mmCIF file of C-alpha atoms in Angstrom:
data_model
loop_
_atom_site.group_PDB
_atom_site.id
_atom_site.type_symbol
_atom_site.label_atom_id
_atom_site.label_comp_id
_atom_site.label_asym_id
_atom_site.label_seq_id
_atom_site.Cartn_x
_atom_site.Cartn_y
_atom_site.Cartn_z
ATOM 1 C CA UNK A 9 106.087 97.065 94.761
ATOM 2 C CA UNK A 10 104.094 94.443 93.074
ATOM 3 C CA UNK A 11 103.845 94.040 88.936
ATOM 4 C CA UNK A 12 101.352 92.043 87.270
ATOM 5 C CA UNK A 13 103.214 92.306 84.221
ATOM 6 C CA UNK A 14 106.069 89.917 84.024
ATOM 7 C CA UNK A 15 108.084 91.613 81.063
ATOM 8 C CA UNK A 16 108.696 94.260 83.637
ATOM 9 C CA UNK A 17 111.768 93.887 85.485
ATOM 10 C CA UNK A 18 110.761 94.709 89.478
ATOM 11 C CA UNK A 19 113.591 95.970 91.128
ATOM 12 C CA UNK A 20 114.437 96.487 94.919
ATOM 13 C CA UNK A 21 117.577 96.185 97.306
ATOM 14 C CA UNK A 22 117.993 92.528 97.954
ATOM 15 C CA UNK A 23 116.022 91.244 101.532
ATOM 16 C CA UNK A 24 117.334 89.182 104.027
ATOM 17 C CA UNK A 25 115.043 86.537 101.960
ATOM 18 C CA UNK A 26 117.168 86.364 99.072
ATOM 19 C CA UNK A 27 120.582 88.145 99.492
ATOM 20 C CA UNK A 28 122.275 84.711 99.762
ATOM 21 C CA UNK A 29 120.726 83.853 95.886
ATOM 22 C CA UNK A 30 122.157 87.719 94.705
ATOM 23 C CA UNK A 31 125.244 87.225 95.781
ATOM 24 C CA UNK A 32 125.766 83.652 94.253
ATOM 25 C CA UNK A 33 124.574 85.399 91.385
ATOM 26 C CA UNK A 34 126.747 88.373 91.504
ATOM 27 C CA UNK A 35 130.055 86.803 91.881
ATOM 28 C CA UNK A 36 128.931 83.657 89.399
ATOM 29 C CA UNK A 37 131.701 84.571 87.475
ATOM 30 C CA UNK A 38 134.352 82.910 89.988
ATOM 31 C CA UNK A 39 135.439 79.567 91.136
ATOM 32 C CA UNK A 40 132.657 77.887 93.184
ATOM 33 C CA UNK A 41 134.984 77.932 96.566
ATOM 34 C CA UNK A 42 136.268 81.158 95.830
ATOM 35 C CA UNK A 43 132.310 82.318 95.207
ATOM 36 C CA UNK A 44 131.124 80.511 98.464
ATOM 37 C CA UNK A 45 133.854 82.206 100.602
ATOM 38 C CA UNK A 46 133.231 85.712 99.622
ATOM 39 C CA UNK A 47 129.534 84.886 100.121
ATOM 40 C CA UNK A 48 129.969 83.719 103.433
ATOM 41 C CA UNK A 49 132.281 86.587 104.542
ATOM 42 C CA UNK A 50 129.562 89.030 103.146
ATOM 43 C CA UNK A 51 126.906 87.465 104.850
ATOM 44 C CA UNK A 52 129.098 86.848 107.923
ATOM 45 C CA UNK A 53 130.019 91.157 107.556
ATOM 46 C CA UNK A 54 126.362 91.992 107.170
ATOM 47 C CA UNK A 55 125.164 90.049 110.163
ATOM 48 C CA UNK A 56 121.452 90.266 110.608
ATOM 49 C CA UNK A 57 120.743 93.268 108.355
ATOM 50 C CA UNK A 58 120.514 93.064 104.521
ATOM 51 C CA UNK A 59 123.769 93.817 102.776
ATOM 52 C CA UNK A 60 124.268 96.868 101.952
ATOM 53 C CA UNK A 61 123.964 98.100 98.092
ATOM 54 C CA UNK A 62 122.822 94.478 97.298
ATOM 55 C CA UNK A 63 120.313 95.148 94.335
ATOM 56 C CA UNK A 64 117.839 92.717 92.810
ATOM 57 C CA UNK A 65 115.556 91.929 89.878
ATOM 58 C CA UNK A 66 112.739 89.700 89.579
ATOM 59 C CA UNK A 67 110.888 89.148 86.331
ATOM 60 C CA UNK A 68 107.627 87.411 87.960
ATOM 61 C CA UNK A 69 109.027 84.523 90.669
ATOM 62 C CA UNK A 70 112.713 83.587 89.912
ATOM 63 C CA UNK A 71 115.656 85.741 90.357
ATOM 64 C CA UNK A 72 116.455 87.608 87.180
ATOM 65 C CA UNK A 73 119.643 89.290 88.121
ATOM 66 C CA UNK A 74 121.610 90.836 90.269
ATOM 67 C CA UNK A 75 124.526 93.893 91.158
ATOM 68 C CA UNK A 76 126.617 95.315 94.240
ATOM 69 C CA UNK A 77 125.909 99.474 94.263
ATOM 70 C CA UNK A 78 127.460 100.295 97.776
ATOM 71 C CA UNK A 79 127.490 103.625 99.189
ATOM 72 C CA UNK A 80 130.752 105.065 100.581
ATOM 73 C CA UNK A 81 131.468 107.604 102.561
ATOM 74 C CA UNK A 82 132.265 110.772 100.798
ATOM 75 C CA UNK A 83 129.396 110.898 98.118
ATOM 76 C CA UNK A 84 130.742 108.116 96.239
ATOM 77 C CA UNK A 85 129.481 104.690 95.457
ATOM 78 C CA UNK A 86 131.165 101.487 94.438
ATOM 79 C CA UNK A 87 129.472 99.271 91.700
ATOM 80 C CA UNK A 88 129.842 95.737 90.108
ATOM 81 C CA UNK A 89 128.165 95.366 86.970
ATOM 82 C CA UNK A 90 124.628 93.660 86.526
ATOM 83 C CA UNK A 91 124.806 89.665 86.341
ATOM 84 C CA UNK A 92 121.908 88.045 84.896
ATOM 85 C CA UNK A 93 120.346 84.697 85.053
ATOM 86 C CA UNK A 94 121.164 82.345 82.147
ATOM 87 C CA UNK A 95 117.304 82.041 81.261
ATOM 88 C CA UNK A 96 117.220 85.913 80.847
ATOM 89 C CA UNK A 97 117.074 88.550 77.912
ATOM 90 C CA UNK A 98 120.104 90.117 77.462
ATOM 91 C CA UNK A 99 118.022 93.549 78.504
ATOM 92 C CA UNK A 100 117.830 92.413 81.775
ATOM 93 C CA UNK A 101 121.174 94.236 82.776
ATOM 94 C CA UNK A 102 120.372 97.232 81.333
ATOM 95 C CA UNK A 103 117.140 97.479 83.322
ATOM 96 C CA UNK A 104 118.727 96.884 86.406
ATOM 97 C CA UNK A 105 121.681 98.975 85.931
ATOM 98 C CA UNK A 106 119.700 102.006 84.657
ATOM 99 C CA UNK A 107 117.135 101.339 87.450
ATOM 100 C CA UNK A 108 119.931 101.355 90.228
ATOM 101 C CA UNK A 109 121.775 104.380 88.678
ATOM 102 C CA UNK A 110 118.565 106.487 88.631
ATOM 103 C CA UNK A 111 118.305 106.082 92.442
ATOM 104 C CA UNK A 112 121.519 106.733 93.692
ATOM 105 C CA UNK A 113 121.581 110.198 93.221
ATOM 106 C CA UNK A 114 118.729 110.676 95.188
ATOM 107 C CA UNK A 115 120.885 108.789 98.251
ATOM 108 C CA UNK A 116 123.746 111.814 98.064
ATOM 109 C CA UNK A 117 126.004 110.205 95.293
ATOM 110 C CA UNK A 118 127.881 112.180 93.381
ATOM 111 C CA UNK A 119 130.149 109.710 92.088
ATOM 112 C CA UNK A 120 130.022 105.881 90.589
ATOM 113 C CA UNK A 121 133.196 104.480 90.160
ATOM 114 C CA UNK A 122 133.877 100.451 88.885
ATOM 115 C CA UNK A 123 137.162 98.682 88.651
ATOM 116 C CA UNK A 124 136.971 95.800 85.766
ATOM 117 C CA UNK A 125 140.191 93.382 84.952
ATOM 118 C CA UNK A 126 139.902 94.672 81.330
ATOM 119 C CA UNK A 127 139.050 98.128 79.439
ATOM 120 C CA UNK A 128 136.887 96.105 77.242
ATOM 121 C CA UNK A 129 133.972 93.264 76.903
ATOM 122 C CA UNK A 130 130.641 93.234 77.588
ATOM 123 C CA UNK A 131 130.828 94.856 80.490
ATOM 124 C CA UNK A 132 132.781 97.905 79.571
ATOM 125 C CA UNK A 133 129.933 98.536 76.607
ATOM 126 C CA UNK A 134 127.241 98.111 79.249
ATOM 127 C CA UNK A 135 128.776 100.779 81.142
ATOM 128 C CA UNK A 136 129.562 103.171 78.299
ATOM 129 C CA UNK A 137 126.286 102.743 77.197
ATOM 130 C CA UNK A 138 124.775 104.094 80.902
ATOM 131 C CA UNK A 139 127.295 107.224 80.678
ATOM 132 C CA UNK A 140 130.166 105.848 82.380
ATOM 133 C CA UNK A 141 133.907 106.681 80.969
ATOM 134 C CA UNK A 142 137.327 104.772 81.482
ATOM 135 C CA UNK A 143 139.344 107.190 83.310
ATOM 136 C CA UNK A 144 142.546 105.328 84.022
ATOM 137 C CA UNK A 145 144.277 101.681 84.311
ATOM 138 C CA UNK A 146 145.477 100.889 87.926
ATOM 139 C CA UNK A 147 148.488 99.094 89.097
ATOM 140 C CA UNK A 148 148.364 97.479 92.350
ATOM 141 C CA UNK A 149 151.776 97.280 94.250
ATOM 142 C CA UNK A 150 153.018 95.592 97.302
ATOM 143 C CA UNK A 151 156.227 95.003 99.183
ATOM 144 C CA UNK A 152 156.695 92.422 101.853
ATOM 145 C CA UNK A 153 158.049 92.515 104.537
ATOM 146 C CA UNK A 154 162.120 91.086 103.142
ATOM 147 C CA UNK A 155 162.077 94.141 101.665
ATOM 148 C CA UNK A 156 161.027 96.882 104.563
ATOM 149 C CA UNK A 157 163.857 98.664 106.606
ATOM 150 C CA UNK A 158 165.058 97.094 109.232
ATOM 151 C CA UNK A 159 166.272 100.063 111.535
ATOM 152 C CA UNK A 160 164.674 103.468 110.745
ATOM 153 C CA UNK A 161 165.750 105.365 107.720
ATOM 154 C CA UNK A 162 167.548 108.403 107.814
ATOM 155 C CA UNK A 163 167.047 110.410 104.398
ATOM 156 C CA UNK A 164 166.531 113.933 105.288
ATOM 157 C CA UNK A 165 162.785 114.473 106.000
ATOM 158 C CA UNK A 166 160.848 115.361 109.223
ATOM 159 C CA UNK A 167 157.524 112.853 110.168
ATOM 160 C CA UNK A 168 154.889 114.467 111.804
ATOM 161 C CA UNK A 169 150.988 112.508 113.037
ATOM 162 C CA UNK A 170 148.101 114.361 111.566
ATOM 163 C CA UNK A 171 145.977 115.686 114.526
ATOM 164 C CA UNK A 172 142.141 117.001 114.151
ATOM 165 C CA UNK A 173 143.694 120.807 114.276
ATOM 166 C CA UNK A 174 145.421 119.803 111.347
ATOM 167 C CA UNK A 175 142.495 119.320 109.196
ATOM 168 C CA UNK A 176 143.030 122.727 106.618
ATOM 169 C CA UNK A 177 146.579 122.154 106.840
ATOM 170 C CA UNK A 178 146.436 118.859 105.340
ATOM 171 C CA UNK A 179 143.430 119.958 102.895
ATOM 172 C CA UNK A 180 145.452 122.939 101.621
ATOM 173 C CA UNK A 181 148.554 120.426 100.821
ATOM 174 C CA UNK A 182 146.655 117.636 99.341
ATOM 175 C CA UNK A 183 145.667 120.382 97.078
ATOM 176 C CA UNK A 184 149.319 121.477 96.554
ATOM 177 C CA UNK A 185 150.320 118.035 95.860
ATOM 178 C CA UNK A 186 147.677 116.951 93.217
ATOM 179 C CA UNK A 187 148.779 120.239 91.192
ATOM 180 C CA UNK A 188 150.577 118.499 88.451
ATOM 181 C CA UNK A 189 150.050 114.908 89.257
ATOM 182 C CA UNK A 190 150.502 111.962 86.540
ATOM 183 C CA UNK A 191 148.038 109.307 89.045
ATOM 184 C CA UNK A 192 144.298 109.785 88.086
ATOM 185 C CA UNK A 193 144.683 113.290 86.328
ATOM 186 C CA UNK A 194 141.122 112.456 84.385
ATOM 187 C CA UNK A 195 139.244 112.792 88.139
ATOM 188 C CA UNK A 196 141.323 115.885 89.632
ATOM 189 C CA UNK A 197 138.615 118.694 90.465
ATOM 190 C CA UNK A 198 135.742 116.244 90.240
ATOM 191 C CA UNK A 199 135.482 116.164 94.433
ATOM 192 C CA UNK A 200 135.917 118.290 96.541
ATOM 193 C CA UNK A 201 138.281 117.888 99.346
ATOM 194 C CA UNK A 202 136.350 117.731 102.290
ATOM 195 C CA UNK A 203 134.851 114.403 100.348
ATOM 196 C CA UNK A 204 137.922 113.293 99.420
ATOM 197 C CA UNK A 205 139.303 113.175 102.801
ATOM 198 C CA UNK A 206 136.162 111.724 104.359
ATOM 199 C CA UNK A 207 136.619 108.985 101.582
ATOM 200 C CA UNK A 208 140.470 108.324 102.502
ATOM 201 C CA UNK A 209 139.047 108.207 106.368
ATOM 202 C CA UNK A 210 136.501 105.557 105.786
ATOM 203 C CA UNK A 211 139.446 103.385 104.025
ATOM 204 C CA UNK A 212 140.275 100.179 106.646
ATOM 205 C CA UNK A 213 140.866 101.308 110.447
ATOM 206 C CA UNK A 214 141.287 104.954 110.448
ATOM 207 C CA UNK A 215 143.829 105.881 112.896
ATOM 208 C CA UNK A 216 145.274 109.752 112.839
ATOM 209 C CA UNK A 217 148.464 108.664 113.937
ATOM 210 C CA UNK A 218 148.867 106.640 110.080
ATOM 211 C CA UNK A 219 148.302 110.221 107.971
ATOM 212 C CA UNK A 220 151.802 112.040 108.294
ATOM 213 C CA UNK A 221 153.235 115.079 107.022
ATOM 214 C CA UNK A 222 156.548 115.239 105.913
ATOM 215 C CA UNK A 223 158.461 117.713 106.413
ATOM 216 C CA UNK A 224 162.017 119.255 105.035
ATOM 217 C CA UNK A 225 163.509 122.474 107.013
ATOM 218 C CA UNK A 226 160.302 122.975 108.995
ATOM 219 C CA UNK A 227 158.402 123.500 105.869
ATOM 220 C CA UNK A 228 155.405 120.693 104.424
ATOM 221 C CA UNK A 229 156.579 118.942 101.336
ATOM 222 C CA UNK A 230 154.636 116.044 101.306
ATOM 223 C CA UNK A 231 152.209 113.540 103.179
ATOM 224 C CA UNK A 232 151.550 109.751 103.419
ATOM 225 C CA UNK A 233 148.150 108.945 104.388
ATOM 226 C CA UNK A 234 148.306 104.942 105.612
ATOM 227 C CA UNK A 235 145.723 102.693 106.576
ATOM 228 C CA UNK A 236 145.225 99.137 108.402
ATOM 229 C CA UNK A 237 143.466 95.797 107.480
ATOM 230 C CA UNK A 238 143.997 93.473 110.344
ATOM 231 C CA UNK A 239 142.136 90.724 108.624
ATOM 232 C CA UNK A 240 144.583 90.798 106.251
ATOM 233 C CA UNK A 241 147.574 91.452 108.265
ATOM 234 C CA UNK A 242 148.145 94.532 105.888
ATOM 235 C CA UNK A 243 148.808 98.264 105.531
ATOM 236 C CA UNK A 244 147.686 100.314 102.936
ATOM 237 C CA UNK A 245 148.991 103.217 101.579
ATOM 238 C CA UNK A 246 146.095 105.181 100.376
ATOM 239 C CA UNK A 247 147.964 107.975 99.498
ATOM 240 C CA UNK A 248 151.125 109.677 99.037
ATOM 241 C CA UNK A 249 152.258 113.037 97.216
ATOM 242 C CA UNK A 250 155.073 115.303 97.174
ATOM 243 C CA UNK A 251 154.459 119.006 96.689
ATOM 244 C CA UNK A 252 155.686 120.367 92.433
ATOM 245 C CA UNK A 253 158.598 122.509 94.124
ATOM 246 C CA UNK A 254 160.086 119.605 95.959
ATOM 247 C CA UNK A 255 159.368 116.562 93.612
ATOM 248 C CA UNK A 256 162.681 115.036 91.623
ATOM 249 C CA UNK A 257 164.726 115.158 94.925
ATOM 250 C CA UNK A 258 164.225 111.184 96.200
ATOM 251 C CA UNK A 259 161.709 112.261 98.539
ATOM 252 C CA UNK A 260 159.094 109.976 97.703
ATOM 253 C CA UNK A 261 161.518 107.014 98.135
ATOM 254 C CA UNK A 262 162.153 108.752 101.541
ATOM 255 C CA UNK A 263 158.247 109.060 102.238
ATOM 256 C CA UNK A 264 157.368 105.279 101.164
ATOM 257 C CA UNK A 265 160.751 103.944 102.993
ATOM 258 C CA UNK A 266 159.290 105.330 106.081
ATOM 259 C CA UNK A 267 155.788 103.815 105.440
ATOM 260 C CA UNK A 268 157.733 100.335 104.991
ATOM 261 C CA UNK A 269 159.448 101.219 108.690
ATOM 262 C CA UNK A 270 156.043 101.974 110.034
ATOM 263 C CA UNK A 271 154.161 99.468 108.408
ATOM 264 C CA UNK A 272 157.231 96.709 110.255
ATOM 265 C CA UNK A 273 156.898 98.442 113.487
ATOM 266 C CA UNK A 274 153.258 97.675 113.779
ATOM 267 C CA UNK A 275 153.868 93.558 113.076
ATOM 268 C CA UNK A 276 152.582 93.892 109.189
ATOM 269 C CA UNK A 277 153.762 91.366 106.543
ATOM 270 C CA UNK A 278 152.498 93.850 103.395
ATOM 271 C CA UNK A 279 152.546 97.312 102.530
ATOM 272 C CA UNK A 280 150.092 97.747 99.621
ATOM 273 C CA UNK A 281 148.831 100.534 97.276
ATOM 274 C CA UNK A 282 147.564 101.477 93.623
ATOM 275 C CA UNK A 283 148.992 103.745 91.306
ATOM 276 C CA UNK A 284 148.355 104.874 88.069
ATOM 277 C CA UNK A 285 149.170 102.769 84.712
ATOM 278 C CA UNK A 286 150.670 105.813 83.582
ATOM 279 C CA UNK A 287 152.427 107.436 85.854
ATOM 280 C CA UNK A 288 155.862 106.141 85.035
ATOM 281 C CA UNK A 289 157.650 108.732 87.685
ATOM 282 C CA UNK A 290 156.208 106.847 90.403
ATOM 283 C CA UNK A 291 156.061 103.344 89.357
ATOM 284 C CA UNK A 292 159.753 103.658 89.307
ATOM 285 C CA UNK A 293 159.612 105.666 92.405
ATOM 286 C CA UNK A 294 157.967 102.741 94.157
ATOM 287 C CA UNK A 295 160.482 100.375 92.910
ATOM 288 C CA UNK A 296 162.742 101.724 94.267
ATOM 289 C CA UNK A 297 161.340 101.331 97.568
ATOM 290 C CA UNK A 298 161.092 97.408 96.424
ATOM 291 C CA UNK A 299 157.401 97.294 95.464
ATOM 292 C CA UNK A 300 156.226 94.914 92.588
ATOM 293 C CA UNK A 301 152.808 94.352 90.764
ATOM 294 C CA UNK A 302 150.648 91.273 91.769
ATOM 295 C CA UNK A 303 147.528 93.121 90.158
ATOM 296 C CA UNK A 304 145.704 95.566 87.691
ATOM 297 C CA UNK A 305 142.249 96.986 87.069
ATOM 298 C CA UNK A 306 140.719 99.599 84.822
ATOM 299 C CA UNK A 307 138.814 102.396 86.603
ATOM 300 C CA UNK A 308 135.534 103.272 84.913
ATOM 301 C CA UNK A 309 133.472 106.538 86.372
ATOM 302 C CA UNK A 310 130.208 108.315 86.208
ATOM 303 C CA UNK A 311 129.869 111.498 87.584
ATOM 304 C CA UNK A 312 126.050 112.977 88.123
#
């Protein structure tokens, strides 16, 4: 699309042309090596298509600014806030952000979730402003591998690999196990399930064998969904809830234990996960287990 009129901000997903220029504009805010690497790795990820949710505004010639808006799996999308060029009106963002929000509906989204290293700033009024909400502050977690099990724990509980049959019964007690919950309680009902679960499947190297049900006297009380990022030499735990009936009773040191025993067995140096600022039962709960902080975010969301 072509504009005569140069106070108009033209905005399109970024070409093979000038994704390199986005980028470097998008993650300005870093260390030049740390900005080059990630640029590389994106470009390297992307191969010879454009990357993916890369979004673009030119006012006239030069690059005016530039945002990440990727699509995930599970009607949800990803976003990084508008950076603009130092010779730009402070406008600029807004155009591109509103711009960019206005089509992703239209590509299936239902949800628009950011992560920022503050709940305020510039950015967080920028996103207020386009109907966005903080909905919680995350903790991210990890435990190495000093402190995983080093012969397999013996607490009680039954482990059991998801299989594709499985697929209500998991469903039914992922809904049994957010009833209650202190992690994210501002987004329960917002999804359903079937997206949820595509969301959590699109999450590193799916493998069924990593989602487990646990089990106490033949009867479901909980489940650990896990995940794996060989780049990183890393699992994730993506989730992990205990049903209301059964909580209070150590089995969600028992679950995460077991994830630690897995996560050894398959040559992993970190177990990692996220967990609600506010959830105080499982921060300790993870503890326990011998998981620290190393990182935080706050979670900002727009639901269409």
């Amino acid at each position: 699309m072509n504009c005569q009129n140069t106070d108009l901000l033209r905005v399109q997903p970024a070409s093979l042309v000038d994704q390199t220029a986005g980028l470097r504009l998008v993650f300005a805010h870093l260390p030049l090596a740390d900005r080059e690497r990630i640029v590389t790795q994106v470009l390297a990820d992307s191969g010879e298509t454009p990357v993916a949710g890369l979004w673009v505004g030119y006012r006239g010639e030069p690059l005016a600014a530039a945002m990440l808006a990727q699509i995930q799996p599970g009607r949800t999308a990803v976003l990084s806030p508008p950076r603009v060029a130092p010779d730009q009106p402070s406008q600029t963002g807004h155009e591109l952000l509103a711009q960019v929000m206005a089509d992703l509906p239209n590509q299936g989204v239902q949800m628009v979730q950011t992560l920022l290293e503050t709940d305020q700033g510039p950015d967080v009024d920028l996103l207020v402003e386009h109907g966005f909400r903080h909905v919680s502050n995350l903790l991210y977690l990890v435990s190495l591998t000093a402190s995983f099990p080093t012969s397999r724990p013996s607490d009680g509980l039954e482990f059991v690999a998801y299989a594709t049959e499985d697929h209500q019964r998991l469903a039914g007690l992922l809904r049994r196990t957010y009833s209650g919950s202190l992690d994210c309680p501002e987004i329960d009902g917002i999804r359903n399930i079937e997206d949820v679960l595509t969301g959590y499947q699109a999450i590193g190297e799916f493998d069924p064998a990593r989602w487990i049900f646990a089990r106490r006297h033949g009867t479901d009380i909980g489940c650990v969904l896990l995940t794996d990022h060989p780049r990183s030499r890393q699992w994730e735990l993506i989730y992990m809830g205990v049903v209301p009936e059964s909580r209070g009773q150590g089995h969600g040191v028992a679950i995460a234990r077991h994830a630690q025993w897995l996560a050894r067995q398959a040559g992993r140096e970190r177990l990692v996960l996220a967990v609600d600022a506010n959830n105080e039962p499982a921060i300790a709960m993870y503890a326990a287990a011998g998981f620290v902080v190393w990182d935080h975010r706050s979670v900002f969301l727009r639901v269409f």
